[in-house]
Amino acid sequence: MSTSANRSTPSARTVFFISDGTGITAETFGHSVLTQFDLRFKQIRLPFIDTLDKAHDALRKINDAYELDGQRPIIFSTLVKANLSKVVRQSKGMHMDLIQTFVEPLEQELGVKSTHTIGRSHTSTDSEEYKNRIEAINFSLAHDDGQSNKNLAEADVILVGVSRSGKTPTSLFLAMQYGIKAANYPLIPDDFAREKLPGGLLEYKSKIFGLSIAPDRLAEIRNERLPGSKYAALANCRYEVNEAEKMMRREGIRWMSSTTKSIEEISATILQEIKSEHRTD
Amino acid sequence: MSTSANRSTPSARTVFFISDGTGITAETFGHSVLTQFDLRFKQIRLPFIDTLDKAHDALRKINDAYELDGQRPIIFSTLVKANLSKVVRQSKGMHMDLIQTFVEPLEQELGVKSTHTIGRSHTSTDSEEYKNRIEAINFSLAHDDGQSNKNLAEADVILVGVSRSGKTPTSLFLAMQYGIKAANYPLIPDDFAREKLPGGLLEYKSKIFGLSIAPDRLAEIRNERLPGSKYAALANCRYEVNEAEKMMRREGIRWMSSTTKSIEEISATILQEIKSEHRTD
């Protein structure tokens, strides 16, 4: 999947993500499937399709795209209500209906009817899971970049690493996606001179997880922020990364390289380390 | 779907999320489907299943769960490689294979073979989309809670609302999920006394989006943070919410209530307002 040109070409199919909720599930899943194809797609989100009027409106949009493109649009949908789904299915698209495809076989397997609730499990703002996620986001923000030593006992994980090794976005993703309370602390030249972890972290060593990064990649990232600075110089990046890795080895801290990994991949790896089996919810 | 007891009961099926990548797609989708059932599930994540050895290990875990539970485990998988998928399919589970189910029909429809790339579109750290997301996260963090007036011209949206109306988690979610640069500004009693929006925002009025909240819900949230304070008192919450809504009406600012909405729902609604059709990627 790659960026579509502004002008539509015969090969650029239109893809619709249609949902009675936010459409995030349909879109996440659709992206994952479309990534398998080296083609360009025009993408249109239609969230909150929760009435017959809106379903008919969606039907018209799909048929309009068909007329315009001369090709069937592809539709990823998570419409729980059968009457809405039925309307959209009348359109001239190729239908990938995630609910019908999987919920009906599951009803058979589980021997119960589905409740036809809408959307992701954590769209319910009353659920414990949702409250935990919001609490984790607030915790991770309050403990970003070594801002606070307070309540570290509550942290699920404490990320350490040199400045710009990926700690902040990873902490926020862990909180948002998994409800993990993730604090993060920079390892800075002062720590290397003292040859000690930042104060206050020692007693939580079992919760610490390190991020490292290739010095040339780090220099690239830092140069975008402070071009030509000593902070961004390759020699300095080499020094900091080397010292940080030395410290983590000495302290027996688990760590991984963030160089070629997305925040999703880093987070999923850390999650495996800190709780390999997730048995709640 | 509800929280499972520690002790497994006959009704608690084991569910596996299996992927050669992070497993986020399998898990997000699986949650969405399982939410349709008012049952408890034991959930096990098996990400990064990218070798035959690991696939055989997954197979064993599924069969062990079958023996233990006396019921078929349910498997949501996004294994792109056919040889890995084949191993896992030999297990005694009920298989919901997201790739096979949808990729193969799409190959027919599009008339091309899939590239069998792994995972979500934005797990590639080199893609423009990924870089935009990281940049948006940094922007949203730097512009959280009115911290900075710098570069507001770059913002895609500027959220305003009283303290604890949901601005911060929404800004971060918009950045993380959609690559939207979302600044946020609190509306505080000083602004109400001056009867003016916070300084520096006026010239960006078209990008402002407001969040409001029911005063009793706000009092509840604030009381968790500062119990018994004037800040959290219902009368004060009523005053602030009333003044904020008055200001937004006077300034012609679009707004919505966050009271019963998740950050996903708020974000998807805002996204619709600021760009109803998303034509890139």
JSON list of C-alpha atoms in Angstrom, two decimals, chain A residues 199-275:
[
{"chain": "A", "resi": 199, "resn": "GLY", "atom": "CA", "xyz": [18.57, 8.44, 41.93]},
{"chain": "A", "resi": 200, "resn": "GLY", "atom": "CA", "xyz": [15.42, 6.79, 43.17]},
{"chain": "A", "resi": 201, "resn": "LEU", "atom": "CA", "xyz": [15.42, 4.06, 40.52]},
{"chain": "A", "resi": 202, "resn": "LEU", "atom": "CA", "xyz": [17.63, 1.53, 42.30]},
{"chain": "A", "resi": 203, "resn": "GLU", "atom": "CA", "xyz": [14.90, 0.06, 44.45]},
{"chain": "A", "resi": 204, "resn": "TYR", "atom": "CA", "xyz": [12.76, -0.57, 41.35]},
{"chain": "A", "resi": 205, "resn": "LYS", "atom": "CA", "xyz": [15.48, -2.24, 39.32]},
{"chain": "A", "resi": 206, "resn": "SER", "atom": "CA", "xyz": [13.35, -5.27, 38.51]},
{"chain": "A", "resi": 207, "resn": "LYS", "atom": "CA", "xyz": [10.88, -3.01, 36.69]},
{"chain": "A", "resi": 208, "resn": "ILE", "atom": "CA", "xyz": [13.47, -1.20, 34.59]},
{"chain": "A", "resi": 209, "resn": "PHE", "atom": "CA", "xyz": [13.67, -1.88, 30.87]},
{"chain": "A", "resi": 210, "resn": "GLY", "atom": "CA", "xyz": [16.28, -0.20, 28.66]},
{"chain": "A", "resi": 211, "resn": "LEU", "atom": "CA", "xyz": [16.07, 1.15, 25.13]},
{"chain": "A", "resi": 212, "resn": "SER", "atom": "CA", "xyz": [19.21, 1.56, 23.09]},
{"chain": "A", "resi": 213, "resn": "ILE", "atom": "CA", "xyz": [19.70, 2.80, 19.54]},
{"chain": "A", "resi": 214, "resn": "ALA", "atom": "CA", "xyz": [22.39, 2.78, 16.85]},
{"chain": "A", "resi": 215, "resn": "PRO", "atom": "CA", "xyz": [24.54, 5.95, 17.25]},
{"chain": "A", "resi": 216, "resn": "ASP", "atom": "CA", "xyz": [24.19, 6.99, 13.58]},
{"chain": "A", "resi": 217, "resn": "ARG", "atom": "CA", "xyz": [20.40, 6.74, 13.75]},
{"chain": "A", "resi": 218, "resn": "LEU", "atom": "CA", "xyz": [20.42, 8.69, 17.03]},
{"chain": "A", "resi": 219, "resn": "ALA", "atom": "CA", "xyz": [22.58, 11.42, 15.46]},
{"chain": "A", "resi": 220, "resn": "GLU", "atom": "CA", "xyz": [20.07, 11.64, 12.59]},
{"chain": "A", "resi": 221, "resn": "ILE", "atom": "CA", "xyz": [17.11, 12.03, 14.96]},
{"chain": "A", "resi": 222, "resn": "ARG", "atom": "CA", "xyz": [18.89, 14.56, 17.18]},
{"chain": "A", "resi": 223, "resn": "ASN", "atom": "CA", "xyz": [20.04, 16.58, 14.18]},
{"chain": "A", "resi": 224, "resn": "GLU", "atom": "CA", "xyz": [16.43, 17.08, 13.16]},
{"chain": "A", "resi": 225, "resn": "ARG", "atom": "CA", "xyz": [15.83, 18.61, 16.56]},
{"chain": "A", "resi": 226, "resn": "LEU", "atom": "CA", "xyz": [19.05, 20.58, 17.15]},
{"chain": "A", "resi": 227, "resn": "PRO", "atom": "CA", "xyz": [20.98, 20.69, 13.87]},
{"chain": "A", "resi": 228, "resn": "GLY", "atom": "CA", "xyz": [24.77, 20.94, 14.20]},
{"chain": "A", "resi": 229, "resn": "SER", "atom": "CA", "xyz": [24.74, 20.81, 18.03]},
{"chain": "A", "resi": 230, "resn": "LYS", "atom": "CA", "xyz": [27.21, 18.90, 20.17]},
{"chain": "A", "resi": 231, "resn": "TYR", "atom": "CA", "xyz": [24.16, 16.99, 21.47]},
{"chain": "A", "resi": 232, "resn": "ALA", "atom": "CA", "xyz": [23.52, 15.68, 17.95]},
{"chain": "A", "resi": 233, "resn": "ALA", "atom": "CA", "xyz": [27.15, 15.08, 16.92]},
{"chain": "A", "resi": 234, "resn": "LEU", "atom": "CA", "xyz": [27.91, 11.49, 15.96]},
{"chain": "A", "resi": 235, "resn": "ALA", "atom": "CA", "xyz": [30.90, 11.31, 18.34]},
{"chain": "A", "resi": 236, "resn": "ASN", "atom": "CA", "xyz": [28.70, 12.40, 21.25]},
{"chain": "A", "resi": 237, "resn": "CYS", "atom": "CA", "xyz": [25.93, 9.98, 20.29]},
{"chain": "A", "resi": 238, "resn": "ARG", "atom": "CA", "xyz": [28.51, 7.16, 20.17]},
{"chain": "A", "resi": 239, "resn": "TYR", "atom": "CA", "xyz": [29.77, 8.15, 23.61]},
{"chain": "A", "resi": 240, "resn": "GLU", "atom": "CA", "xyz": [26.30, 8.31, 25.18]},
{"chain": "A", "resi": 241, "resn": "VAL", "atom": "CA", "xyz": [25.04, 5.06, 23.66]},
{"chain": "A", "resi": 242, "resn": "ASN", "atom": "CA", "xyz": [28.22, 3.25, 24.65]},
{"chain": "A", "resi": 243, "resn": "GLU", "atom": "CA", "xyz": [28.04, 4.53, 28.24]},
{"chain": "A", "resi": 244, "resn": "ALA", "atom": "CA", "xyz": [24.34, 3.75, 28.52]},
{"chain": "A", "resi": 245, "resn": "GLU", "atom": "CA", "xyz": [24.83, 0.19, 27.30]},
{"chain": "A", "resi": 246, "resn": "LYS", "atom": "CA", "xyz": [27.77, -0.24, 29.68]},
{"chain": "A", "resi": 247, "resn": "MET", "atom": "CA", "xyz": [25.61, 0.93, 32.57]},
{"chain": "A", "resi": 248, "resn": "MET", "atom": "CA", "xyz": [22.70, -1.35, 31.65]},
{"chain": "A", "resi": 249, "resn": "ARG", "atom": "CA", "xyz": [25.02, -4.34, 31.38]},
{"chain": "A", "resi": 250, "resn": "ARG", "atom": "CA", "xyz": [26.65, -3.51, 34.71]},
{"chain": "A", "resi": 251, "resn": "GLU", "atom": "CA", "xyz": [23.30, -3.13, 36.45]},
{"chain": "A", "resi": 252, "resn": "GLY", "atom": "CA", "xyz": [21.84, -6.25, 34.86]},
{"chain": "A", "resi": 253, "resn": "ILE", "atom": "CA", "xyz": [19.04, -4.33, 33.12]},
{"chain": "A", "resi": 254, "resn": "ARG", "atom": "CA", "xyz": [17.20, -5.97, 30.22]},
{"chain": "A", "resi": 255, "resn": "TRP", "atom": "CA", "xyz": [17.29, -3.84, 27.10]},
{"chain": "A", "resi": 256, "resn": "MET", "atom": "CA", "xyz": [16.54, -3.86, 23.39]},
{"chain": "A", "resi": 257, "resn": "SER", "atom": "CA", "xyz": [17.46, -1.73, 20.40]},
{"chain": "A", "resi": 258, "resn": "SER", "atom": "CA", "xyz": [14.81, 0.63, 19.06]},
{"chain": "A", "resi": 259, "resn": "THR", "atom": "CA", "xyz": [16.77, 1.40, 15.87]},
{"chain": "A", "resi": 260, "resn": "THR", "atom": "CA", "xyz": [14.57, -0.35, 13.31]},
{"chain": "A", "resi": 261, "resn": "LYS", "atom": "CA", "xyz": [11.53, -0.99, 15.48]},
{"chain": "A", "resi": 262, "resn": "SER", "atom": "CA", "xyz": [8.21, 0.82, 15.53]},
{"chain": "A", "resi": 263, "resn": "ILE", "atom": "CA", "xyz": [6.68, 1.87, 18.84]},
{"chain": "A", "resi": 264, "resn": "GLU", "atom": "CA", "xyz": [4.15, -0.95, 18.34]},
{"chain": "A", "resi": 265, "resn": "GLU", "atom": "CA", "xyz": [6.94, -3.51, 18.04]},
{"chain": "A", "resi": 266, "resn": "ILE", "atom": "CA", "xyz": [8.93, -2.11, 20.97]},
{"chain": "A", "resi": 267, "resn": "SER", "atom": "CA", "xyz": [5.79, -2.04, 23.12]},
{"chain": "A", "resi": 268, "resn": "ALA", "atom": "CA", "xyz": [4.71, -5.57, 22.23]},
{"chain": "A", "resi": 269, "resn": "THR", "atom": "CA", "xyz": [8.23, -6.83, 23.05]},
{"chain": "A", "resi": 270, "resn": "ILE", "atom": "CA", "xyz": [8.29, -5.06, 26.42]},
{"chain": "A", "resi": 271, "resn": "LEU", "atom": "CA", "xyz": [4.82, -6.35, 27.23]},
{"chain": "A", "resi": 272, "resn": "GLN", "atom": "CA", "xyz": [6.00, -9.91, 26.59]},
{"chain": "A", "resi": 273, "resn": "GLU", "atom": "CA", "xyz": [8.87, -9.34, 29.00]},
{"chain": "A", "resi": 274, "resn": "ILE", "atom": "CA", "xyz": [6.82, -7.83, 31.79]},
{"chain": "A", "resi": 275, "resn": "LYS", "atom": "CA", "xyz": [3.77, -10.04, 31.53]}
]
